PDB file of C-alpha atoms in Angstrom:
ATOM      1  CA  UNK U   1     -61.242   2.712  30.366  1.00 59.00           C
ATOM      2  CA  UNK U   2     -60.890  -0.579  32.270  1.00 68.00           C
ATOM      3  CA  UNK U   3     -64.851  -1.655  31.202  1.00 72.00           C
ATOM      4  CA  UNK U   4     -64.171  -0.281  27.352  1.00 69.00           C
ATOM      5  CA  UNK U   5     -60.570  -1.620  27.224  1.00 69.00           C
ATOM      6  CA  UNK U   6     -59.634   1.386  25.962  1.00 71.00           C
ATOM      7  CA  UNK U   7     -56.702   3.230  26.343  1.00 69.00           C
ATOM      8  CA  UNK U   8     -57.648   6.541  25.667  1.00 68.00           C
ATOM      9  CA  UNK U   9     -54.964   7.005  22.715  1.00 71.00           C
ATOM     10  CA  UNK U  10     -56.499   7.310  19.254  1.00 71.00           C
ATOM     11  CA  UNK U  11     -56.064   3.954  16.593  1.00 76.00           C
ATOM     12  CA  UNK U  12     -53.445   5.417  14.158  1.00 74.00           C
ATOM     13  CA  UNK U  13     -53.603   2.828  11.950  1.00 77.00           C
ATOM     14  CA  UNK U  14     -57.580   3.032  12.061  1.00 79.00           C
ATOM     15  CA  UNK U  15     -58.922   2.875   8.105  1.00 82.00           C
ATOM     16  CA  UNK U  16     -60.728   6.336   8.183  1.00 81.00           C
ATOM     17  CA  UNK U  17     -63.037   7.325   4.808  1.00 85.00           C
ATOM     18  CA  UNK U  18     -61.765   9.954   2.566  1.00 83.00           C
ATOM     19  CA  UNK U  19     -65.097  12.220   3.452  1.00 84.00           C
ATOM     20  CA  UNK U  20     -64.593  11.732   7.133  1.00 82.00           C
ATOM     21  CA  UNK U  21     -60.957  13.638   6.958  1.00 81.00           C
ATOM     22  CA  UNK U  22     -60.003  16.520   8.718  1.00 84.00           C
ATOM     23  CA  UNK U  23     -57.303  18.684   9.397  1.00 83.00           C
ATOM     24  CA  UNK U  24     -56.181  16.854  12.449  1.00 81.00           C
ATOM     25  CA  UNK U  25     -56.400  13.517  10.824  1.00 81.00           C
ATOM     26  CA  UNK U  26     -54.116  14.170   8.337  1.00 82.00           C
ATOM     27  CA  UNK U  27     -51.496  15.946  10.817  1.00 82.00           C
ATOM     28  CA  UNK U  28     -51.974  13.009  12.788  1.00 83.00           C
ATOM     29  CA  UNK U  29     -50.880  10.723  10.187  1.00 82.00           C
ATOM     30  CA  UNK U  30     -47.847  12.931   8.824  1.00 80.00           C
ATOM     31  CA  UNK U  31     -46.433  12.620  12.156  1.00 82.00           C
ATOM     32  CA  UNK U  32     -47.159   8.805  12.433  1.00 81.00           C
ATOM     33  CA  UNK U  33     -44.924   8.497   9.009  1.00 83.00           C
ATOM     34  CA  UNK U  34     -42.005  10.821  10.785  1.00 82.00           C
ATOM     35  CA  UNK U  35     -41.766   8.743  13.845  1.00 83.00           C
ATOM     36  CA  UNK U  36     -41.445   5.309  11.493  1.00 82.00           C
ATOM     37  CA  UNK U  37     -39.278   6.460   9.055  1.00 80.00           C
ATOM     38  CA  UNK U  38     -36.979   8.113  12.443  1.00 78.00           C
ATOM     39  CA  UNK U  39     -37.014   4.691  13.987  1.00 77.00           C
ATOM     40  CA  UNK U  40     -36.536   2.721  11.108  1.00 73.00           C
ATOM     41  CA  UNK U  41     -33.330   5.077  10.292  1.00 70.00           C
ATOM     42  CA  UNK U  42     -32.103   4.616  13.961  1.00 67.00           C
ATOM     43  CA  UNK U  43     -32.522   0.752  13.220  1.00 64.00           C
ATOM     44  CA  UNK U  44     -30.154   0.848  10.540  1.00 57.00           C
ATOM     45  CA  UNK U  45     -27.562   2.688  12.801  1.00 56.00           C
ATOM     46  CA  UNK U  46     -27.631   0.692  15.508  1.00 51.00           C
ATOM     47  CA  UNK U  47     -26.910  -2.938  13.113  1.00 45.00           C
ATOM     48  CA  UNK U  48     -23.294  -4.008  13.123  1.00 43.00           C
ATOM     49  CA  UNK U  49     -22.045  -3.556   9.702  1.00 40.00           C
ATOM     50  CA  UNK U  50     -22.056  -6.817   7.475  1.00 38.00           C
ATOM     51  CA  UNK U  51     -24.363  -8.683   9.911  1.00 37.00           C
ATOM     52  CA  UNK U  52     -27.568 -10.498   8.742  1.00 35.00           C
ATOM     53  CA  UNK U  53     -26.777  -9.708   5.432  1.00 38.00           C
ATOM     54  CA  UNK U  54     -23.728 -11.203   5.040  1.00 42.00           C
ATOM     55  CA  UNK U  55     -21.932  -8.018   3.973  1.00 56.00           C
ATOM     56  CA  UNK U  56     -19.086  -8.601   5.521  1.00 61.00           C
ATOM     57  CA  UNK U  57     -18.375 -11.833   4.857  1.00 66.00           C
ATOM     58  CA  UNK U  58     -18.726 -10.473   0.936  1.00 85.00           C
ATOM     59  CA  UNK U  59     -15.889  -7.751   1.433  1.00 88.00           C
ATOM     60  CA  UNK U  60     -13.488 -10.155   2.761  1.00 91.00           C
ATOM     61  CA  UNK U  61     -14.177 -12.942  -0.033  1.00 93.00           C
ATOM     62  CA  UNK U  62     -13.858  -9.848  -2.494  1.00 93.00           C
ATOM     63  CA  UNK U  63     -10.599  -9.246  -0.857  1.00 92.00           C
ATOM     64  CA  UNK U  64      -9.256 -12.500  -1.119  1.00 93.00           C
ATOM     65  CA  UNK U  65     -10.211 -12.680  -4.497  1.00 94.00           C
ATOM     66  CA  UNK U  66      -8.705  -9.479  -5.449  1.00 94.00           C
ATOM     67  CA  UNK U  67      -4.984 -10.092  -3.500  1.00 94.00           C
ATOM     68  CA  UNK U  68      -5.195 -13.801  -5.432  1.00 94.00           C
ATOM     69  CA  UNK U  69      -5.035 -11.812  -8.804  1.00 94.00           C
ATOM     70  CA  UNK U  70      -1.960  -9.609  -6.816  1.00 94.00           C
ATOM     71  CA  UNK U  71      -4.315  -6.563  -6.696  1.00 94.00           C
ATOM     72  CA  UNK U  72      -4.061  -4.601  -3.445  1.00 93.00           C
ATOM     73  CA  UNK U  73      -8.053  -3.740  -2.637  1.00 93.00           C
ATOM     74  CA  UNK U  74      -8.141  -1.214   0.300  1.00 93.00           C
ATOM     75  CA  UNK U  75     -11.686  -0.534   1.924  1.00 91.00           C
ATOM     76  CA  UNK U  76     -13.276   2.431   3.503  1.00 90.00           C
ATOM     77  CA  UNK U  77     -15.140   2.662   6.486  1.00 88.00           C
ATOM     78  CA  UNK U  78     -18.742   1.990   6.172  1.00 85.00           C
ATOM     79  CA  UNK U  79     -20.274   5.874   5.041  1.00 84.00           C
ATOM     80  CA  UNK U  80     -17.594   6.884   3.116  1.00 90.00           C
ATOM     81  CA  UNK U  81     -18.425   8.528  -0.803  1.00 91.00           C
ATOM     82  CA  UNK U  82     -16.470   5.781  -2.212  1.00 91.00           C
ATOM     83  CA  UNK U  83     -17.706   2.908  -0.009  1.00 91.00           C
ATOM     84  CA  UNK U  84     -21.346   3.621  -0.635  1.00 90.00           C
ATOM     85  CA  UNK U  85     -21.437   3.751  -4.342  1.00 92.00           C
ATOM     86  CA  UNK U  86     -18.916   0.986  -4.874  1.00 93.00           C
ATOM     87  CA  UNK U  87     -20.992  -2.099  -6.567  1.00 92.00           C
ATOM     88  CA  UNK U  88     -18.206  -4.311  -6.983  1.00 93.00           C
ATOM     89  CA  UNK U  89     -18.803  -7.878  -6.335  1.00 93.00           C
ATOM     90  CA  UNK U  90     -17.074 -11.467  -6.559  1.00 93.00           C
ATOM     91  CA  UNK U  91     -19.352 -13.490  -9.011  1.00 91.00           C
ATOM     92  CA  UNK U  92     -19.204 -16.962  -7.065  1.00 91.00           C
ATOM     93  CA  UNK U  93     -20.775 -19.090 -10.039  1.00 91.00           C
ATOM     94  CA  UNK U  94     -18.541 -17.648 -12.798  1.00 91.00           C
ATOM     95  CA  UNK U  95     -15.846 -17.303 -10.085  1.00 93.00           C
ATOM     96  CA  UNK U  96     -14.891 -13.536 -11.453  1.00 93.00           C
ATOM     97  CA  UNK U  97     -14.641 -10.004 -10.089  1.00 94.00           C
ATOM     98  CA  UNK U  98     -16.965  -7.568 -11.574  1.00 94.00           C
ATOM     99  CA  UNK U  99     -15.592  -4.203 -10.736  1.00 95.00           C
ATOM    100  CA  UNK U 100     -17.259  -1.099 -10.631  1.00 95.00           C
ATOM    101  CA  UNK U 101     -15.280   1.354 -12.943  1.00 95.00           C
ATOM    102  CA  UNK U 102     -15.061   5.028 -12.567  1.00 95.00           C
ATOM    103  CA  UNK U 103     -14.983   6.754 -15.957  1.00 95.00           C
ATOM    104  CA  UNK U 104     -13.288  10.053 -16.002  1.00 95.00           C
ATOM    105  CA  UNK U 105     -13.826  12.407 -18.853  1.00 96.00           C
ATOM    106  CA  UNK U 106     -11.672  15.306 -17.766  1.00 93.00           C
ATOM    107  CA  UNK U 107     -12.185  17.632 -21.339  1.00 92.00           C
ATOM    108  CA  UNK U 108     -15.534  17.468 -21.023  1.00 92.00           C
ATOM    109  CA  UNK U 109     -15.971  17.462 -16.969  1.00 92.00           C
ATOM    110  CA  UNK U 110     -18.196  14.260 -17.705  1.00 93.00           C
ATOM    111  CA  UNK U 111     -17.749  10.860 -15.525  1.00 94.00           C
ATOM    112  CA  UNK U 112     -19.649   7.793 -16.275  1.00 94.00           C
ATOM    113  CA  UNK U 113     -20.036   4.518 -14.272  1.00 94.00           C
ATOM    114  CA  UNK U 114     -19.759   0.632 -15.295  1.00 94.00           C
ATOM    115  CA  UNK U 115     -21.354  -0.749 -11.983  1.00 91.00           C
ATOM    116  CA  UNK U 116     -20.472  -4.204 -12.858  1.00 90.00           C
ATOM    117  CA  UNK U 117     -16.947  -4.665 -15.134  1.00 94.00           C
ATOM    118  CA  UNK U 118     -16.590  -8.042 -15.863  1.00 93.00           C
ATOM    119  CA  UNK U 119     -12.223  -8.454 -14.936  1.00 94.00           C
ATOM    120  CA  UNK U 120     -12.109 -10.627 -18.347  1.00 94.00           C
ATOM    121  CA  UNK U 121     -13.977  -7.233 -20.611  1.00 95.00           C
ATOM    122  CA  UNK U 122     -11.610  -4.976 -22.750  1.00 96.00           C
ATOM    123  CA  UNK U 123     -11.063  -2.036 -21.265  1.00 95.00           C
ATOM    124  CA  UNK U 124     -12.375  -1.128 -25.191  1.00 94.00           C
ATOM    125  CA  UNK U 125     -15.352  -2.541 -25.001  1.00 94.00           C
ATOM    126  CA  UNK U 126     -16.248  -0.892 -21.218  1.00 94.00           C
ATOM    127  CA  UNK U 127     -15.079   2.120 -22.849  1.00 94.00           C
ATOM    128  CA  UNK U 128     -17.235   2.304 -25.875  1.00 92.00           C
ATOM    129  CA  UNK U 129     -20.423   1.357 -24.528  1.00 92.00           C
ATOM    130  CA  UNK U 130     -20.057   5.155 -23.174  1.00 93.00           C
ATOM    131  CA  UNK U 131     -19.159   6.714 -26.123  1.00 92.00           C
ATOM    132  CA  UNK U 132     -21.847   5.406 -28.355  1.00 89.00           C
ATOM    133  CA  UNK U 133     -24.706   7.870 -29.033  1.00 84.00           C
ATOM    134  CA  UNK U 134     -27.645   6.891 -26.837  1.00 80.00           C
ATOM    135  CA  UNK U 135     -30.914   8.671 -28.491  1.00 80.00           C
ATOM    136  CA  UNK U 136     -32.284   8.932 -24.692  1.00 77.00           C
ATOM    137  CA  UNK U 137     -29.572  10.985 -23.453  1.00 80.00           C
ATOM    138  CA  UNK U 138     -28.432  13.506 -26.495  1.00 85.00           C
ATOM    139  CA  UNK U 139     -27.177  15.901 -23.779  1.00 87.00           C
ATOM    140  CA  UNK U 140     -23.911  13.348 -22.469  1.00 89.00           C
ATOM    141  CA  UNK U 141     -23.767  12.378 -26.185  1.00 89.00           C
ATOM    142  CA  UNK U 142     -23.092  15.875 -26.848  1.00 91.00           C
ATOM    143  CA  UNK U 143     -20.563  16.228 -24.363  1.00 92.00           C
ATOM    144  CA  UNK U 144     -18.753  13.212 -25.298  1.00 93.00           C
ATOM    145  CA  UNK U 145     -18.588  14.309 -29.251  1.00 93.00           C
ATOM    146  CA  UNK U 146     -14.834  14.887 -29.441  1.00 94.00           C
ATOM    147  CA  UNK U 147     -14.147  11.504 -27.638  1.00 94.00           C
ATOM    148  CA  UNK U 148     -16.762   9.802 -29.615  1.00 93.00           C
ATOM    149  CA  UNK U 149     -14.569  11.251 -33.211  1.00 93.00           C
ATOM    150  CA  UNK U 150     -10.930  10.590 -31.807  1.00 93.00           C
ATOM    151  CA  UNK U 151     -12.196   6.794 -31.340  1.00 93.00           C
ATOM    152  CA  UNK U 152     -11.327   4.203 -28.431  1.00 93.00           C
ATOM    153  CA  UNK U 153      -7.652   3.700 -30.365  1.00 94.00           C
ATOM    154  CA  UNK U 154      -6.410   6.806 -30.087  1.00 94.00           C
ATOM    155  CA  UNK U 155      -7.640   8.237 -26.887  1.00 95.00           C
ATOM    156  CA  UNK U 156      -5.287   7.944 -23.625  1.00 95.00           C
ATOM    157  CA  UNK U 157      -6.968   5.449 -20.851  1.00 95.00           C
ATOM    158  CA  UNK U 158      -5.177   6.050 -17.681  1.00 95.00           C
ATOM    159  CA  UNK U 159      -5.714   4.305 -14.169  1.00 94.00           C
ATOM    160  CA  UNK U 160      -5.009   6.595 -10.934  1.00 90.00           C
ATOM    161  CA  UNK U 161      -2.181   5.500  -8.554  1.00 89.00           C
ATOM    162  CA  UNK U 162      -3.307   5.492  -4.944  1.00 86.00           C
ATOM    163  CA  UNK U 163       0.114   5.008  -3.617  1.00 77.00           C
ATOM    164  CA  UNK U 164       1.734   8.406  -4.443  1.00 77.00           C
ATOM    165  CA  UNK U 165       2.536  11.707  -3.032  1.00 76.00           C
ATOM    166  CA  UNK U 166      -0.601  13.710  -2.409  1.00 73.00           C
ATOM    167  CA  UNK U 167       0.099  16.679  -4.163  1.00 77.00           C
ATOM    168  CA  UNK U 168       1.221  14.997  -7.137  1.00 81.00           C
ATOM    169  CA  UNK U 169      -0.790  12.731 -10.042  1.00 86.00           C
ATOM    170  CA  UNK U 170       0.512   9.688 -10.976  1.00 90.00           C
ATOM    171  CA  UNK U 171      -1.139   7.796 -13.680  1.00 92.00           C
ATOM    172  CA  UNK U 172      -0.946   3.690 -15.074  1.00 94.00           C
ATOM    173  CA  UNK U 173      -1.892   3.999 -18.740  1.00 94.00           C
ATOM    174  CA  UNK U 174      -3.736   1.085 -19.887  1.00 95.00           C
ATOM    175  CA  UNK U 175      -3.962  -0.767 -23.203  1.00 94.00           C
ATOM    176  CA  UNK U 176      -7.583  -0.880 -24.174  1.00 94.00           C
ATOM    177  CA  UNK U 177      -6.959  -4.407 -26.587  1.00 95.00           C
ATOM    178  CA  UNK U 178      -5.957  -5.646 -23.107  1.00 95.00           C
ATOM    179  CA  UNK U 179      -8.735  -7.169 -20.012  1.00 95.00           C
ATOM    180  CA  UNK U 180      -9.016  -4.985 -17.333  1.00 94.00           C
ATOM    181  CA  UNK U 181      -8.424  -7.352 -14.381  1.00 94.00           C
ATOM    182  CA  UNK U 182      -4.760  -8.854 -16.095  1.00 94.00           C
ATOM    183  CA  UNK U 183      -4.127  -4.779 -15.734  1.00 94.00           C
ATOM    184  CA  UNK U 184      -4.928  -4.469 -12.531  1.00 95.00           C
ATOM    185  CA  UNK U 185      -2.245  -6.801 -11.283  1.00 93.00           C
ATOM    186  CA  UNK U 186       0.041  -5.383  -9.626  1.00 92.00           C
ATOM    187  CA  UNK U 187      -1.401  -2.338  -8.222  1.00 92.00           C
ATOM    188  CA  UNK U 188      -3.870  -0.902  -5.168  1.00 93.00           C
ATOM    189  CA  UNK U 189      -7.097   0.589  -5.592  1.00 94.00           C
ATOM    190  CA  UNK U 190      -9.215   2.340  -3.358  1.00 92.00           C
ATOM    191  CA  UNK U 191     -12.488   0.574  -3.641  1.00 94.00           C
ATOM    192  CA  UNK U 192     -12.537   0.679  -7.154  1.00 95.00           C
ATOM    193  CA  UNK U 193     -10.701   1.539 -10.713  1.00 94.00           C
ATOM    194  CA  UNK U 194     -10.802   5.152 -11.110  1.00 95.00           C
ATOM    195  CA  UNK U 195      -9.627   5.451 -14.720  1.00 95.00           C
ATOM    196  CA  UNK U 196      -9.464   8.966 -16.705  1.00 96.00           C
ATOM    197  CA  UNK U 197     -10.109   9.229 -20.473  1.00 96.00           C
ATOM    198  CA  UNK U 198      -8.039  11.765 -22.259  1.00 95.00           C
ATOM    199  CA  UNK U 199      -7.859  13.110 -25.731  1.00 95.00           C
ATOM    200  CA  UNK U 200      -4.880  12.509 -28.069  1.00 94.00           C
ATOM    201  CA  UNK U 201      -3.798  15.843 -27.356  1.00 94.00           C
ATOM    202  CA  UNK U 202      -4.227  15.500 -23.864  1.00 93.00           C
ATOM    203  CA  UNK U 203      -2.468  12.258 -23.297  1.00 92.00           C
ATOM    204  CA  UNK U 204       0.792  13.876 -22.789  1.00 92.00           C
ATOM    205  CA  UNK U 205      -0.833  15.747 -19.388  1.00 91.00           C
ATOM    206  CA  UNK U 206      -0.400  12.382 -18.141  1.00 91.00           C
ATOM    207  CA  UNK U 207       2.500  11.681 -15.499  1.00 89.00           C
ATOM    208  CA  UNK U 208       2.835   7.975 -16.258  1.00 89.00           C
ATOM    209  CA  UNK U 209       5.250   5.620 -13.994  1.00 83.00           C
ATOM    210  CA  UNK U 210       5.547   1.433 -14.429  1.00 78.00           C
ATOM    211  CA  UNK U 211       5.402  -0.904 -11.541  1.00 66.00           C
ATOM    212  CA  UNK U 212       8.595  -0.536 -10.768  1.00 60.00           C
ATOM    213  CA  UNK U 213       8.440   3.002  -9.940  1.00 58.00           C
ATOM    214  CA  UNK U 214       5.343   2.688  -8.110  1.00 55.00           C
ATOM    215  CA  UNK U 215       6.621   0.318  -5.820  1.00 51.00           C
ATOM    216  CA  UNK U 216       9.536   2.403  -4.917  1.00 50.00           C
ATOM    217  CA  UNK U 217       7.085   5.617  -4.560  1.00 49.00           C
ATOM    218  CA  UNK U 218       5.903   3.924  -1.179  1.00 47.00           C
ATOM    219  CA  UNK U 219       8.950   4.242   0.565  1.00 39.00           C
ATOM    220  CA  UNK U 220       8.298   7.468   2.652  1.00 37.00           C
ATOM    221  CA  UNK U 221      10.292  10.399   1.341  1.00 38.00           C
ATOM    222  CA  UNK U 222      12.278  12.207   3.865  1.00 33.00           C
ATOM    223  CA  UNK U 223      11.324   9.860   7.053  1.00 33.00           C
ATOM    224  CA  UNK U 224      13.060   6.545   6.312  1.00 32.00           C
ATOM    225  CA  UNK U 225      13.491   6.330   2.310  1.00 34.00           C
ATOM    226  CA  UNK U 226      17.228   6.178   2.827  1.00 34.00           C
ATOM    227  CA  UNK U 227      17.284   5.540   6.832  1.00 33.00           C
ATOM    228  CA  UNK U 228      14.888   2.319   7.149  1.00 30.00           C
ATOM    229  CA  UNK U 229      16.711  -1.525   6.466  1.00 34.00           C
ATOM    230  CA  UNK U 230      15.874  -4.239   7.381  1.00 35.00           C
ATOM    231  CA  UNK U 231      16.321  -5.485  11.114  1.00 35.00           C
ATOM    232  CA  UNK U 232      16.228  -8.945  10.126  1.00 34.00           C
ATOM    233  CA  UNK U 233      19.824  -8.648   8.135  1.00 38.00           C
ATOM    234  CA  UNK U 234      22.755  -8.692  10.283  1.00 39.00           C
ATOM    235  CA  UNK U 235      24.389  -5.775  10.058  1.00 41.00           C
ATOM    236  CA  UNK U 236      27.181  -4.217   8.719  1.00 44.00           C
ATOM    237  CA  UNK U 237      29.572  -3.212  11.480  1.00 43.00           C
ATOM    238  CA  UNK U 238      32.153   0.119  11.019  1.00 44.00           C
ATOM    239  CA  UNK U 239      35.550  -0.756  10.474  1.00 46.00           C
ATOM    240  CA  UNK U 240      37.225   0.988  13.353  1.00 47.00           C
ATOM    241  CA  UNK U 241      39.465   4.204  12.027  1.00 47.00           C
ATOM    242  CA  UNK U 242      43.806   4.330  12.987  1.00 48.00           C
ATOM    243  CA  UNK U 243      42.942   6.732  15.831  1.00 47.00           C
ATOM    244  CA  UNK U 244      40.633   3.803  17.386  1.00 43.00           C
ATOM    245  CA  UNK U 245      42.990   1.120  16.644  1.00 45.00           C
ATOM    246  CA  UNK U 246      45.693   3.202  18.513  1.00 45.00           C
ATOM    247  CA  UNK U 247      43.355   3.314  21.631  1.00 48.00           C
ATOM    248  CA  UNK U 248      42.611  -0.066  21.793  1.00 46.00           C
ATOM    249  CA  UNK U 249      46.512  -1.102  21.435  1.00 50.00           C
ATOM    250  CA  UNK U 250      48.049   1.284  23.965  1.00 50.00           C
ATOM    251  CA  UNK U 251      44.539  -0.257  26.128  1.00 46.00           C
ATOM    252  CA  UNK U 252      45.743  -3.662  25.738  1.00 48.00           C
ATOM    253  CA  UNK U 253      49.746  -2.982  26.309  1.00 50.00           C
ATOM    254  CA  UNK U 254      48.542  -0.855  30.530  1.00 47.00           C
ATOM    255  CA  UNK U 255      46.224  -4.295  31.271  1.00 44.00           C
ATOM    256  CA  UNK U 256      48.972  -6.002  30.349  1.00 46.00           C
ATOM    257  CA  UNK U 257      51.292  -4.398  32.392  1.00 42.00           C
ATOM    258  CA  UNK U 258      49.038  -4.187  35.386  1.00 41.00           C
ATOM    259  CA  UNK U 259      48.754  -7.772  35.253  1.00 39.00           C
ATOM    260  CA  UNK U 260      52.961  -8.248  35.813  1.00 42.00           C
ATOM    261  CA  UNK U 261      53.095  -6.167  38.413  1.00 41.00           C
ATOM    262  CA  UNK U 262      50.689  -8.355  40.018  1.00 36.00           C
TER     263      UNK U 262
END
């Protein structure tokens, strides 16, 4: 080995001719690509999130961004459903949020994507780019029909509240003349808009609150609702009842009298 300078372990790169294959060759080579693509994976695993690549620095500008236009834009941890698919983005040259919007069609058990919703769109114009027949995919068109003949005007648009009971719904409904983003002020999302379409006679399925009421569904129910204030108040003190007044006098008259006899 030491006058060949060899090593005794097969070139597995090697270029190898097409009629000088065999059996082994190829297994060879399968297991070559398994032990890459493993360490390649493990790579990935093993890089802090957001570094390098500058992800992280992204998220927090996009959350800076977002709480500027009073939208609350809460994060999941790196391999969550909603944090892998989300494509939303802060556009630094046009200095706008394009949000990726989460199109619910629950009639027709359809949902559609806008990766990259520009805040200043109509929520009509988003919307109807789905609904318009697309000859390459008849099938969705098909499954869309009754949203496609009720028309963007008439059908309910509704955004999902994040900050609600869990085993309740609670719905924003939107008005599609209106930009997304100036309707998003106001209110939290989880990663991105998740916003169900319903049919006119559908709409009233809807539980719809305002602002208002959404802000007074985060107190927790139960737990401090009605017990929590706020320490930095002074507070109140109880007026002391006759029965307590009575103690404190007849109190006041012994020391008194202790301190003649002295």
């Amino acid at each position: 080995k030491i006058d060949l300078k060899c090593s005794g372990k097969r070139n597995r790169t090697e270029f190898i001719p097409t009629a000088q294959l065999t059996d082994r060759n190829i297994v060879s080579d399968y297991r070559f690509l398994e032990e890459v693509q493993g360490t390649s994976e493990s790579t990935k695993r093993l890089k802090p999130a957001g570094e390098a690549s500058g992800k992280g620095t992204n998220l927090h500008l996009l959350r800076a961004q977002a709480q500027q236009r009073n939208t609350e834009l809460m994060l999941q941890p790196e391999g969550m459903q909603r944090r892998r698919v989300n494509t939303t983005y802060y556009d630094k040259k046009r200095k706008r949020i394009r949000w990726h919007v989460e199109w619910v069609f629950d009639s027709a058990g359809v949902t559609c994507v806008t990766p990259g919703m520009e805040e200043k769109m109509l929520v009509e114009k988003a919307l109807g780019e789905h609904l318009t027949p697309h000859p390459s995919d008849t099938s969705l068109s098909h499954r869309l029909r009754n949203y496609t003949k009720a028309g963007v005007q008439h059908l309910g648009v509704f955004l999902k509240a994040v900050r609600c009971p869990a085993n309740q719904k609670l719905f924003f409904r939107l008005d599609v003349n209106k930009p997304l983003g100036e309707q998003l002020a106001g209110k939290a999302l989880i990663e991105f808009p998740t916003i169900h379409v319903a049919l006119p006679e559908d709409a009233h399925n809807y539980d719809c609150i305002d602002l208002e009421e959404a802000v007074g569904a985060e107190a927790p129910e139960g737990e401090g609702g009605e017990g929590l204030r706020d320490q930095s108040q002074p507070q109140e003190q109880p007026s002391p009842g006759p029965g307590l007044e009575a103690g404190a006098e007849n109190a006041q008259d012994q020391s008194e009298a202790s301190i003649e006899h002295v």
